[in-house]
Amino acid sequence: MNIDEIVKEANKAKIKLMGLDTEIKNKALEAVAKNIESNKEKIYEANKKDLEQAQNLVESGKITKATFGRLKLDENKMRDMIQGIYDVIKLEDPVNKTIFTRELDEGLILKKITTPIGVLGIIFEARPDVISQISSLAIKSGNAVILKGGSEANNTNAAIFEIITEALKSTEGFPNGAVNLVYSHDDIKEMLSQDGKIDLIIPRGSNKLVKFIQENTKIPVLGHASGICHIFIDESADFDMAKKICIDAKIQYPTACNAVETILVHKDFKYYDKLKEALINADIKVIENPEKYDHEYSDTILSMKKIDGLNEAIEHINTYGSHHTDSIITNDDKNAETFMNNVDSAGVFKNASTRFSDGFRYGFGAEVGISTNKTHARGPVGLDGLCIYKYKLEGRGQIVDDYVKGRKTLKHKDII
Amino acid sequence: MNIDEIVKEANKAKIKLMGLDTEIKNKALEAVAKNIESNKEKIYEANKKDLEQAQNLVESGKITKATFGRLKLDENKMRDMIQGIYDVIKLEDPVNKTIFTRELDEGLILKKITTPIGVLGIIFEARPDVISQISSLAIKSGNAVILKGGSEANNTNAAIFEIITEALKSTEGFPNGAVNLVYSHDDIKEMLSQDGKIDLIIPRGSNKLVKFIQENTKIPVLGHASGICHIFIDESADFDMAKKICIDAKIQYPTACNAVETILVHKDFKYYDKLKEALINADIKVIENPEKYDHEYSDTILSMKKIDGLNEAIEHINTYGSHHTDSIITNDDKNAETFMNNVDSAGVFKNASTRFSDGFRYGFGAEVGISTNKTHARGPVGLDGLCIYKYKLEGRGQIVDDYVKGRKTLKHKDII
């Protein structure tokens, strides 16, 4: 099938998925988990083929060692992949939840009900474990999905996709065409042009990939191109707390999007030099006059800057940040409040590491991604972010003219 | 100021607006209402100038009589304009509401809090009363706004804008740069290219305008290009109810986006001819073999089609509709449920007129627009649609490494 046909099938499937029972969705997920479990060897074999080709690409410098690492499926990743599906089964079904029920008039009841979004387009790189993770989230939330993986992982992706498809086909009542995989690079361009037919694009990969997608589609994109997070050390900050949080925010996982890139220090904070020394002793490279502040190091490097105080911190962060996650270390509650209200980021923290910005740590049970968007979903996104809502109105023959002409009056009484 | 400077000022203002007290916002709104009240004559004078020029354009066929009508401000519109502002004052502030509070661990409290979106871009045609309406909604929701009105109304728009600006400047604590107006047609193009600096575009005008905007920007657009609504008359439908609802859905306001365009009738419904006759008697032109079904008549015309039954109705609506509002007339609860679950529209109704799809009728107190989007906001959008949320995390020095290494465990306890 070409991409137009796949999009058409996905749009047919989405209608059937919309009203699907939780039980069928969970059965489908269980079938997928079990089928992966019993076909592990097939997946490793396919992965081996990809790894052989990738080895050549590493040697010729076409892909990095890090990409090679992400591509490689080992026992741990396989176990996590399968466990991830069982975790999604346990999550509450986000669909068909009543947001409110309102009696507009006698016998005229309005309900706002959560529904799936429709068709998701997922574009990801190297990591083949993304397929099962995203497919599970799509299935649980009743969305059809079109996946495009990195070509380095084509064999592994195809093997996992086949195993998923087989499991879904064997599940009674589960519609065809819900999960789809496309292969060629041209398919990305095709996918990005399907506005109105693909409802949401979720990129999983490098900043470059995300930026490219954001700039080349009119479909809403859920994600973040970069994670330029800040810590502001206020005058009143406790030295030990500041040191501990700064080191955690960088060293705990230096390439994470919620790792800190710039530490802003109040000019009257007494321990600037001592803090700098502590960071260096923790194997962090500290840059005091960087060429640019709107930069994600993705490494054990950070910028450090002495500033006038709270207002400059807020302005710096709003100007150079990526509106992802920013933290203030302070003993001044009023300053903390001003910081948290005026920093325009998805996460605004007080006396906590930026690394807490994560769907699992927030207790969402699953993470679709972290969004720096200003509409739909912001910050770490759970299953809810794959849903929207519709309005159901049940009447007994009511017409608007009666209310416009004043023969009847709307009551608007909320029912709990 | 050119548009880049205006966008910059609006982005400065948005930070100050984010945490603004409800009291200051309401005082600003009251000042605006009073200033319009005391400067009515100035507005009528400016409107007179626009009407004189528009008269020539009507005569030369460059604008329609309908546009001329929308342009003209009379006492009713002026009164509604002022009353509209007082209505917005009475609405609950949608900002700074706590969606949930969760204890991640002892002394580590996560709050999900509503915030303004940021900077809104409003592009509207002819109707100068839109300025005060949208400005009020933006002020109440703490958003900065950049308005671009139709050039036919330039004089009226400028007069109203000046009066609003004067009132806002006189309000203590209200930031400059919150409400902005741009004039030239080139500004539309400029506005549409400001992704990342304008956060949401709301078009108010013709289907053509909305479609143009949707196709020419990467900024999220809230709205709908067309309103192709359906009524499906099921086999078991009551004739009187079907007749009453069909006539209301077309005649009550034929050009409204929630007016019906196509009536689908179950082949075994006994009164097809009688219904058709009733529609014709109500001065509706009935077309039985239209050239195309995906068409909004915006007139007292509708298509009528005999179909096999429920499944064909659902498929027809999902194929040719605009996912706005669709209604089933039936006495069969199961069919109603299937219809409402499988029709992929913002509003799915049972035994009620499509004309109920409206923010005021839903009880939202204000309407920003009606959205057929599948993300952020769908259906009639109230003040909530101008808000997003942020996550505030307050700790006592917690770091992630403690939880990753198992020295501590997250609790995820919701606090009510």
mmCIF file with all atom_site columns, N, CA, C and O in Angstrom, chain A residues 68-105:
data_model
loop_
_atom_site.group_PDB
_atom_site.id
_atom_site.type_symbol
_atom_site.label_atom_id
_atom_site.label_alt_id
_atom_site.label_comp_id
_atom_site.label_asym_id
_atom_site.label_entity_id
_atom_site.label_seq_id
_atom_site.pdbx_PDB_ins_code
_atom_site.Cartn_x
_atom_site.Cartn_y
_atom_site.Cartn_z
_atom_site.occupancy
_atom_site.B_iso_or_equiv
_atom_site.pdbx_formal_charge
_atom_site.auth_seq_id
_atom_site.auth_comp_id
_atom_site.auth_asym_id
_atom_site.auth_atom_id
_atom_site.pdbx_PDB_model_num
ATOM 1   N N  . PHE A 1 68  ? 24.132  3.741  17.192 1.00 0.00 ? 68  PHE A N  1
ATOM 2   C CA . PHE A 1 68  ? 24.307  2.294  17.165 1.00 0.00 ? 68  PHE A CA 1
ATOM 3   C C  . PHE A 1 68  ? 23.802  1.668  18.473 1.00 0.00 ? 68  PHE A C  1
ATOM 4   O O  . PHE A 1 68  ? 23.106  0.654  18.471 1.00 0.00 ? 68  PHE A O  1
ATOM 5   N N  . GLY A 1 69  ? 24.127  2.334  19.568 1.00 0.00 ? 69  GLY A N  1
ATOM 6   C CA . GLY A 1 69  ? 23.688  1.857  20.889 1.00 0.00 ? 69  GLY A CA 1
ATOM 7   C C  . GLY A 1 69  ? 22.170  1.852  21.012 1.00 0.00 ? 69  GLY A C  1
ATOM 8   O O  . GLY A 1 69  ? 21.569  0.925  21.545 1.00 0.00 ? 69  GLY A O  1
ATOM 9   N N  . ARG A 1 70  ? 21.536  2.915  20.512 1.00 0.00 ? 70  ARG A N  1
ATOM 10  C CA . ARG A 1 70  ? 20.074  3.010  20.589 1.00 0.00 ? 70  ARG A CA 1
ATOM 11  C C  . ARG A 1 70  ? 19.413  1.935  19.732 1.00 0.00 ? 70  ARG A C  1
ATOM 12  O O  . ARG A 1 70  ? 18.321  1.459  20.026 1.00 0.00 ? 70  ARG A O  1
ATOM 13  N N  . LEU A 1 71  ? 20.105  1.588  18.639 1.00 0.00 ? 71  LEU A N  1
ATOM 14  C CA . LEU A 1 71  ? 19.561  0.617  17.688 1.00 0.00 ? 71  LEU A CA 1
ATOM 15  C C  . LEU A 1 71  ? 19.568  -0.802 18.259 1.00 0.00 ? 71  LEU A C  1
ATOM 16  O O  . LEU A 1 71  ? 18.678  -1.606 17.970 1.00 0.00 ? 71  LEU A O  1
ATOM 17  N N  . LYS A 1 72  ? 20.564  -1.072 19.075 1.00 0.00 ? 72  LYS A N  1
ATOM 18  C CA . LYS A 1 72  ? 20.790  -2.442 19.568 1.00 0.00 ? 72  LYS A CA 1
ATOM 19  C C  . LYS A 1 72  ? 19.762  -2.833 20.632 1.00 0.00 ? 72  LYS A C  1
ATOM 20  O O  . LYS A 1 72  ? 19.574  -2.171 21.639 1.00 0.00 ? 72  LYS A O  1
ATOM 21  N N  . LEU A 1 73  ? 19.069  -3.946 20.356 1.00 0.00 ? 73  LEU A N  1
ATOM 22  C CA . LEU A 1 73  ? 18.112  -4.486 21.330 1.00 0.00 ? 73  LEU A CA 1
ATOM 23  C C  . LEU A 1 73  ? 18.802  -5.552 22.167 1.00 0.00 ? 73  LEU A C  1
ATOM 24  O O  . LEU A 1 73  ? 19.280  -6.540 21.626 1.00 0.00 ? 73  LEU A O  1
ATOM 25  N N  . ASP A 1 74  ? 18.854  -5.339 23.490 1.00 0.00 ? 74  ASP A N  1
ATOM 26  C CA . ASP A 1 74  ? 19.387  -6.397 24.335 1.00 0.00 ? 74  ASP A CA 1
ATOM 27  C C  . ASP A 1 74  ? 18.262  -6.935 25.231 1.00 0.00 ? 74  ASP A C  1
ATOM 28  O O  . ASP A 1 74  ? 17.103  -6.525 25.098 1.00 0.00 ? 74  ASP A O  1
ATOM 29  N N  . GLU A 1 75  ? 18.617  -7.851 26.116 1.00 0.00 ? 75  GLU A N  1
ATOM 30  C CA . GLU A 1 75  ? 17.584  -8.478 26.956 1.00 0.00 ? 75  GLU A CA 1
ATOM 31  C C  . GLU A 1 75  ? 16.853  -7.464 27.828 1.00 0.00 ? 75  GLU A C  1
ATOM 32  O O  . GLU A 1 75  ? 15.646  -7.567 28.046 1.00 0.00 ? 75  GLU A O  1
ATOM 33  N N  . ASN A 1 76  ? 17.614  -6.495 28.351 1.00 0.00 ? 76  ASN A N  1
ATOM 34  C CA . ASN A 1 76  ? 16.986  -5.471 29.196 1.00 0.00 ? 76  ASN A CA 1
ATOM 35  C C  . ASN A 1 76  ? 15.921  -4.684 28.426 1.00 0.00 ? 76  ASN A C  1
ATOM 36  O O  . ASN A 1 76  ? 14.822  -4.477 28.897 1.00 0.00 ? 76  ASN A O  1
ATOM 37  N N  . LYS A 1 77  ? 16.308  -4.260 27.231 1.00 0.00 ? 77  LYS A N  1
ATOM 38  C CA . LYS A 1 77  ? 15.367  -3.464 26.420 1.00 0.00 ? 77  LYS A CA 1
ATOM 39  C C  . LYS A 1 77  ? 14.141  -4.290 26.063 1.00 0.00 ? 77  LYS A C  1
ATOM 40  O O  . LYS A 1 77  ? 13.018  -3.790 26.049 1.00 0.00 ? 77  LYS A O  1
ATOM 41  N N  . MET A 1 78  ? 14.382  -5.578 25.740 1.00 0.00 ? 78  MET A N  1
ATOM 42  C CA . MET A 1 78  ? 13.279  -6.453 25.361 1.00 0.00 ? 78  MET A CA 1
ATOM 43  C C  . MET A 1 78  ? 12.311  -6.614 26.543 1.00 0.00 ? 78  MET A C  1
ATOM 44  O O  . MET A 1 78  ? 11.089  -6.541 26.387 1.00 0.00 ? 78  MET A O  1
ATOM 45  N N  . ARG A 1 79  ? 12.882  -6.821 27.733 1.00 0.00 ? 79  ARG A N  1
ATOM 46  C CA . ARG A 1 79  ? 12.067  -6.989 28.936 1.00 0.00 ? 79  ARG A CA 1
ATOM 47  C C  . ARG A 1 79  ? 11.262  -5.703 29.205 1.00 0.00 ? 79  ARG A C  1
ATOM 48  O O  . ARG A 1 79  ? 10.067  -5.742 29.472 1.00 0.00 ? 79  ARG A O  1
ATOM 49  N N  . ASP A 1 80  ? 11.945  -4.549 29.093 1.00 0.00 ? 80  ASP A N  1
ATOM 50  C CA . ASP A 1 80  ? 11.261  -3.265 29.309 1.00 0.00 ? 80  ASP A CA 1
ATOM 51  C C  . ASP A 1 80  ? 10.131  -3.063 28.300 1.00 0.00 ? 80  ASP A C  1
ATOM 52  O O  . ASP A 1 80  ? 9.075   -2.526 28.612 1.00 0.00 ? 80  ASP A O  1
ATOM 53  N N  . MET A 1 81  ? 10.392  -3.497 27.057 1.00 0.00 ? 81  MET A N  1
ATOM 54  C CA . MET A 1 81  ? 9.415   -3.345 25.986 1.00 0.00 ? 81  MET A CA 1
ATOM 55  C C  . MET A 1 81  ? 8.134   -4.118 26.342 1.00 0.00 ? 81  MET A C  1
ATOM 56  O O  . MET A 1 81  ? 7.026   -3.599 26.238 1.00 0.00 ? 81  MET A O  1
ATOM 57  N N  . ILE A 1 82  ? 8.324   -5.352 26.784 1.00 0.00 ? 82  ILE A N  1
ATOM 58  C CA . ILE A 1 82  ? 7.174   -6.199 27.121 1.00 0.00 ? 82  ILE A CA 1
ATOM 59  C C  . ILE A 1 82  ? 6.490   -5.684 28.396 1.00 0.00 ? 82  ILE A C  1
ATOM 60  O O  . ILE A 1 82  ? 5.266   -5.541 28.446 1.00 0.00 ? 82  ILE A O  1
ATOM 61  N N  . GLN A 1 83  ? 7.296   -5.348 29.414 1.00 0.00 ? 83  GLN A N  1
ATOM 62  C CA . GLN A 1 83  ? 6.734   -4.837 30.653 1.00 0.00 ? 83  GLN A CA 1
ATOM 63  C C  . GLN A 1 83  ? 5.952   -3.537 30.387 1.00 0.00 ? 83  GLN A C  1
ATOM 64  O O  . GLN A 1 83  ? 4.891   -3.310 30.973 1.00 0.00 ? 83  GLN A O  1
ATOM 65  N N  . GLY A 1 84  ? 6.474   -2.724 29.467 1.00 0.00 ? 84  GLY A N  1
ATOM 66  C CA . GLY A 1 84  ? 5.827   -1.452 29.126 1.00 0.00 ? 84  GLY A CA 1
ATOM 67  C C  . GLY A 1 84  ? 4.394   -1.663 28.656 1.00 0.00 ? 84  GLY A C  1
ATOM 68  O O  . GLY A 1 84  ? 3.501   -0.866 28.968 1.00 0.00 ? 84  GLY A O  1
ATOM 69  N N  . ILE A 1 85  ? 4.179   -2.740 27.899 1.00 0.00 ? 85  ILE A N  1
ATOM 70  C CA . ILE A 1 85  ? 2.828   -3.029 27.403 1.00 0.00 ? 85  ILE A CA 1
ATOM 71  C C  . ILE A 1 85  ? 1.905   -3.420 28.553 1.00 0.00 ? 85  ILE A C  1
ATOM 72  O O  . ILE A 1 85  ? 0.771   -2.941 28.646 1.00 0.00 ? 85  ILE A O  1
ATOM 73  N N  . TYR A 1 86  ? 2.406   -4.258 29.470 1.00 0.00 ? 86  TYR A N  1
ATOM 74  C CA . TYR A 1 86  ? 1.589   -4.634 30.630 1.00 0.00 ? 86  TYR A CA 1
ATOM 75  C C  . TYR A 1 86  ? 1.266   -3.412 31.497 1.00 0.00 ? 86  TYR A C  1
ATOM 76  O O  . TYR A 1 86  ? 0.183   -3.312 32.074 1.00 0.00 ? 86  TYR A O  1
ATOM 77  N N  . ASP A 1 87  ? 2.223   -2.472 31.576 1.00 0.00 ? 87  ASP A N  1
ATOM 78  C CA . ASP A 1 87  ? 1.974   -1.240 32.337 1.00 0.00 ? 87  ASP A CA 1
ATOM 79  C C  . ASP A 1 87  ? 0.825   -0.439 31.722 1.00 0.00 ? 87  ASP A C  1
ATOM 80  O O  . ASP A 1 87  ? -0.008  0.118  32.433 1.00 0.00 ? 87  ASP A O  1
ATOM 81  N N  . VAL A 1 88  ? 0.790   -0.391 30.393 1.00 0.00 ? 88  VAL A N  1
ATOM 82  C CA . VAL A 1 88  ? -0.266  0.370  29.713 1.00 0.00 ? 88  VAL A CA 1
ATOM 83  C C  . VAL A 1 88  ? -1.633  -0.302 29.929 1.00 0.00 ? 88  VAL A C  1
ATOM 84  O O  . VAL A 1 88  ? -2.649  0.366  30.083 1.00 0.00 ? 88  VAL A O  1
ATOM 85  N N  . ILE A 1 89  ? -1.640  -1.639 29.960 1.00 0.00 ? 89  ILE A N  1
ATOM 86  C CA . ILE A 1 89  ? -2.890  -2.362 30.223 1.00 0.00 ? 89  ILE A CA 1
ATOM 87  C C  . ILE A 1 89  ? -3.472  -1.913 31.564 1.00 0.00 ? 89  ILE A C  1
ATOM 88  O O  . ILE A 1 89  ? -4.683  -1.697 31.690 1.00 0.00 ? 89  ILE A O  1
ATOM 89  N N  . LYS A 1 90  ? -2.603  -1.717 32.550 1.00 0.00 ? 90  LYS A N  1
ATOM 90  C CA . LYS A 1 90  ? -3.057  -1.351 33.897 1.00 0.00 ? 90  LYS A CA 1
ATOM 91  C C  . LYS A 1 90  ? -3.593  0.073  33.983 1.00 0.00 ? 90  LYS A C  1
ATOM 92  O O  . LYS A 1 90  ? -4.338  0.406  34.905 1.00 0.00 ? 90  LYS A O  1
ATOM 93  N N  . LEU A 1 91  ? -3.207  0.934  33.034 1.00 0.00 ? 91  LEU A N  1
ATOM 94  C CA . LEU A 1 91  ? -3.657  2.335  33.099 1.00 0.00 ? 91  LEU A CA 1
ATOM 95  C C  . LEU A 1 91  ? -5.155  2.450  32.847 1.00 0.00 ? 91  LEU A C  1
ATOM 96  O O  . LEU A 1 91  ? -5.733  1.667  32.096 1.00 0.00 ? 91  LEU A O  1
ATOM 97  N N  . GLU A 1 92  ? -5.744  3.458  33.464 1.00 0.00 ? 92  GLU A N  1
ATOM 98  C CA . GLU A 1 92  ? -7.167  3.726  33.260 1.00 0.00 ? 92  GLU A CA 1
ATOM 99  C C  . GLU A 1 92  ? -7.411  4.109  31.790 1.00 0.00 ? 92  GLU A C  1
ATOM 100 O O  . GLU A 1 92  ? -6.602  4.827  31.191 1.00 0.00 ? 92  GLU A O  1
ATOM 101 N N  . ASP A 1 93  ? -8.491  3.626  31.210 1.00 0.00 ? 93  ASP A N  1
ATOM 102 C CA . ASP A 1 93  ? -8.856  4.005  29.842 1.00 0.00 ? 93  ASP A CA 1
ATOM 103 C C  . ASP A 1 93  ? -9.188  5.501  29.823 1.00 0.00 ? 93  ASP A C  1
ATOM 104 O O  . ASP A 1 93  ? -10.080 5.949  30.547 1.00 0.00 ? 93  ASP A O  1
ATOM 105 N N  . PRO A 1 94  ? -8.456  6.300  29.016 1.00 0.00 ? 94  PRO A N  1
ATOM 106 C CA . PRO A 1 94  ? -8.703  7.753  29.046 1.00 0.00 ? 94  PRO A CA 1
ATOM 107 C C  . PRO A 1 94  ? -9.930  8.179  28.237 1.00 0.00 ? 94  PRO A C  1
ATOM 108 O O  . PRO A 1 94  ? -10.306 9.352  28.278 1.00 0.00 ? 94  PRO A O  1
ATOM 109 N N  . VAL A 1 95  ? -10.556 7.219  27.526 1.00 0.00 ? 95  VAL A N  1
ATOM 110 C CA . VAL A 1 95  ? -11.639 7.548  26.603 1.00 0.00 ? 95  VAL A CA 1
ATOM 111 C C  . VAL A 1 95  ? -12.999 7.341  27.261 1.00 0.00 ? 95  VAL A C  1
ATOM 112 O O  . VAL A 1 95  ? -13.151 6.490  28.135 1.00 0.00 ? 95  VAL A O  1
ATOM 113 N N  . ASN A 1 96  ? -13.965 8.140  26.820 1.00 0.00 ? 96  ASN A N  1
ATOM 114 C CA . ASN A 1 96  ? -15.353 7.992  27.274 1.00 0.00 ? 96  ASN A CA 1
ATOM 115 C C  . ASN A 1 96  ? -15.546 8.400  28.740 1.00 0.00 ? 96  ASN A C  1
ATOM 116 O O  . ASN A 1 96  ? -16.448 7.916  29.415 1.00 0.00 ? 96  ASN A O  1
ATOM 117 N N  . LYS A 1 97  ? -14.683 9.313  29.193 1.00 0.00 ? 97  LYS A N  1
ATOM 118 C CA . LYS A 1 97  ? -14.842 9.874  30.531 1.00 0.00 ? 97  LYS A CA 1
ATOM 119 C C  . LYS A 1 97  ? -15.698 11.141 30.437 1.00 0.00 ? 97  LYS A C  1
ATOM 120 O O  . LYS A 1 97  ? -15.530 11.951 29.522 1.00 0.00 ? 97  LYS A O  1
ATOM 121 N N  . THR A 1 98  ? -16.634 11.293 31.348 1.00 0.00 ? 98  THR A N  1
ATOM 122 C CA . THR A 1 98  ? -17.504 12.468 31.322 1.00 0.00 ? 98  THR A CA 1
ATOM 123 C C  . THR A 1 98  ? -16.828 13.639 32.031 1.00 0.00 ? 98  THR A C  1
ATOM 124 O O  . THR A 1 98  ? -16.518 13.551 33.216 1.00 0.00 ? 98  THR A O  1
ATOM 125 N N  . ILE A 1 99  ? -16.577 14.714 31.287 1.00 0.00 ? 99  ILE A N  1
ATOM 126 C CA . ILE A 1 99  ? -15.941 15.905 31.879 1.00 0.00 ? 99  ILE A CA 1
ATOM 127 C C  . ILE A 1 99  ? -16.990 16.725 32.627 1.00 0.00 ? 99  ILE A C  1
ATOM 128 O O  . ILE A 1 99  ? -16.747 17.210 33.706 1.00 0.00 ? 99  ILE A O  1
ATOM 129 N N  . PHE A 1 100 ? -18.167 16.896 32.019 1.00 0.00 ? 100 PHE A N  1
ATOM 130 C CA . PHE A 1 100 ? -19.295 17.451 32.765 1.00 0.00 ? 100 PHE A CA 1
ATOM 131 C C  . PHE A 1 100 ? -20.620 17.025 32.161 1.00 0.00 ? 100 PHE A C  1
ATOM 132 O O  . PHE A 1 100 ? -20.681 16.641 30.995 1.00 0.00 ? 100 PHE A O  1
ATOM 133 N N  . THR A 1 101 ? -21.662 17.056 32.959 1.00 0.00 ? 101 THR A N  1
ATOM 134 C CA . THR A 1 101 ? -23.027 16.819 32.488 1.00 0.00 ? 101 THR A CA 1
ATOM 135 C C  . THR A 1 101 ? -23.847 18.038 32.889 1.00 0.00 ? 101 THR A C  1
ATOM 136 O O  . THR A 1 101 ? -23.813 18.452 34.046 1.00 0.00 ? 101 THR A O  1
ATOM 137 N N  . ARG A 1 102 ? -24.541 18.636 31.930 1.00 0.00 ? 102 ARG A N  1
ATOM 138 C CA . ARG A 1 102 ? -25.280 19.867 32.203 1.00 0.00 ? 102 ARG A CA 1
ATOM 139 C C  . ARG A 1 102 ? -26.694 19.778 31.637 1.00 0.00 ? 102 ARG A C  1
ATOM 140 O O  . ARG A 1 102 ? -26.879 19.435 30.469 1.00 0.00 ? 102 ARG A O  1
ATOM 141 N N  . GLU A 1 103 ? -27.666 20.071 32.477 1.00 0.00 ? 103 GLU A N  1
ATOM 142 C CA . GLU A 1 103 ? -29.048 20.141 32.010 1.00 0.00 ? 103 GLU A CA 1
ATOM 143 C C  . GLU A 1 103 ? -29.264 21.530 31.424 1.00 0.00 ? 103 GLU A C  1
ATOM 144 O O  . GLU A 1 103 ? -29.293 22.523 32.148 1.00 0.00 ? 103 GLU A O  1
ATOM 145 N N  . LEU A 1 104 ? -29.379 21.608 30.090 1.00 0.00 ? 104 LEU A N  1
ATOM 146 C CA . LEU A 1 104 ? -29.612 22.915 29.467 1.00 0.00 ? 104 LEU A CA 1
ATOM 147 C C  . LEU A 1 104 ? -31.055 23.349 29.726 1.00 0.00 ? 104 LEU A C  1
ATOM 148 O O  . LEU A 1 104 ? -31.342 24.523 29.928 1.00 0.00 ? 104 LEU A O  1
ATOM 149 N N  . ASP A 1 105 ? -31.949 22.368 29.695 1.00 0.00 ? 105 ASP A N  1
ATOM 150 C CA . ASP A 1 105 ? -33.364 22.577 30.016 1.00 0.00 ? 105 ASP A CA 1
ATOM 151 C C  . ASP A 1 105 ? -33.920 21.195 30.355 1.00 0.00 ? 105 ASP A C  1
ATOM 152 O O  . ASP A 1 105 ? -33.219 20.185 30.211 1.00 0.00 ? 105 ASP A O  1
#
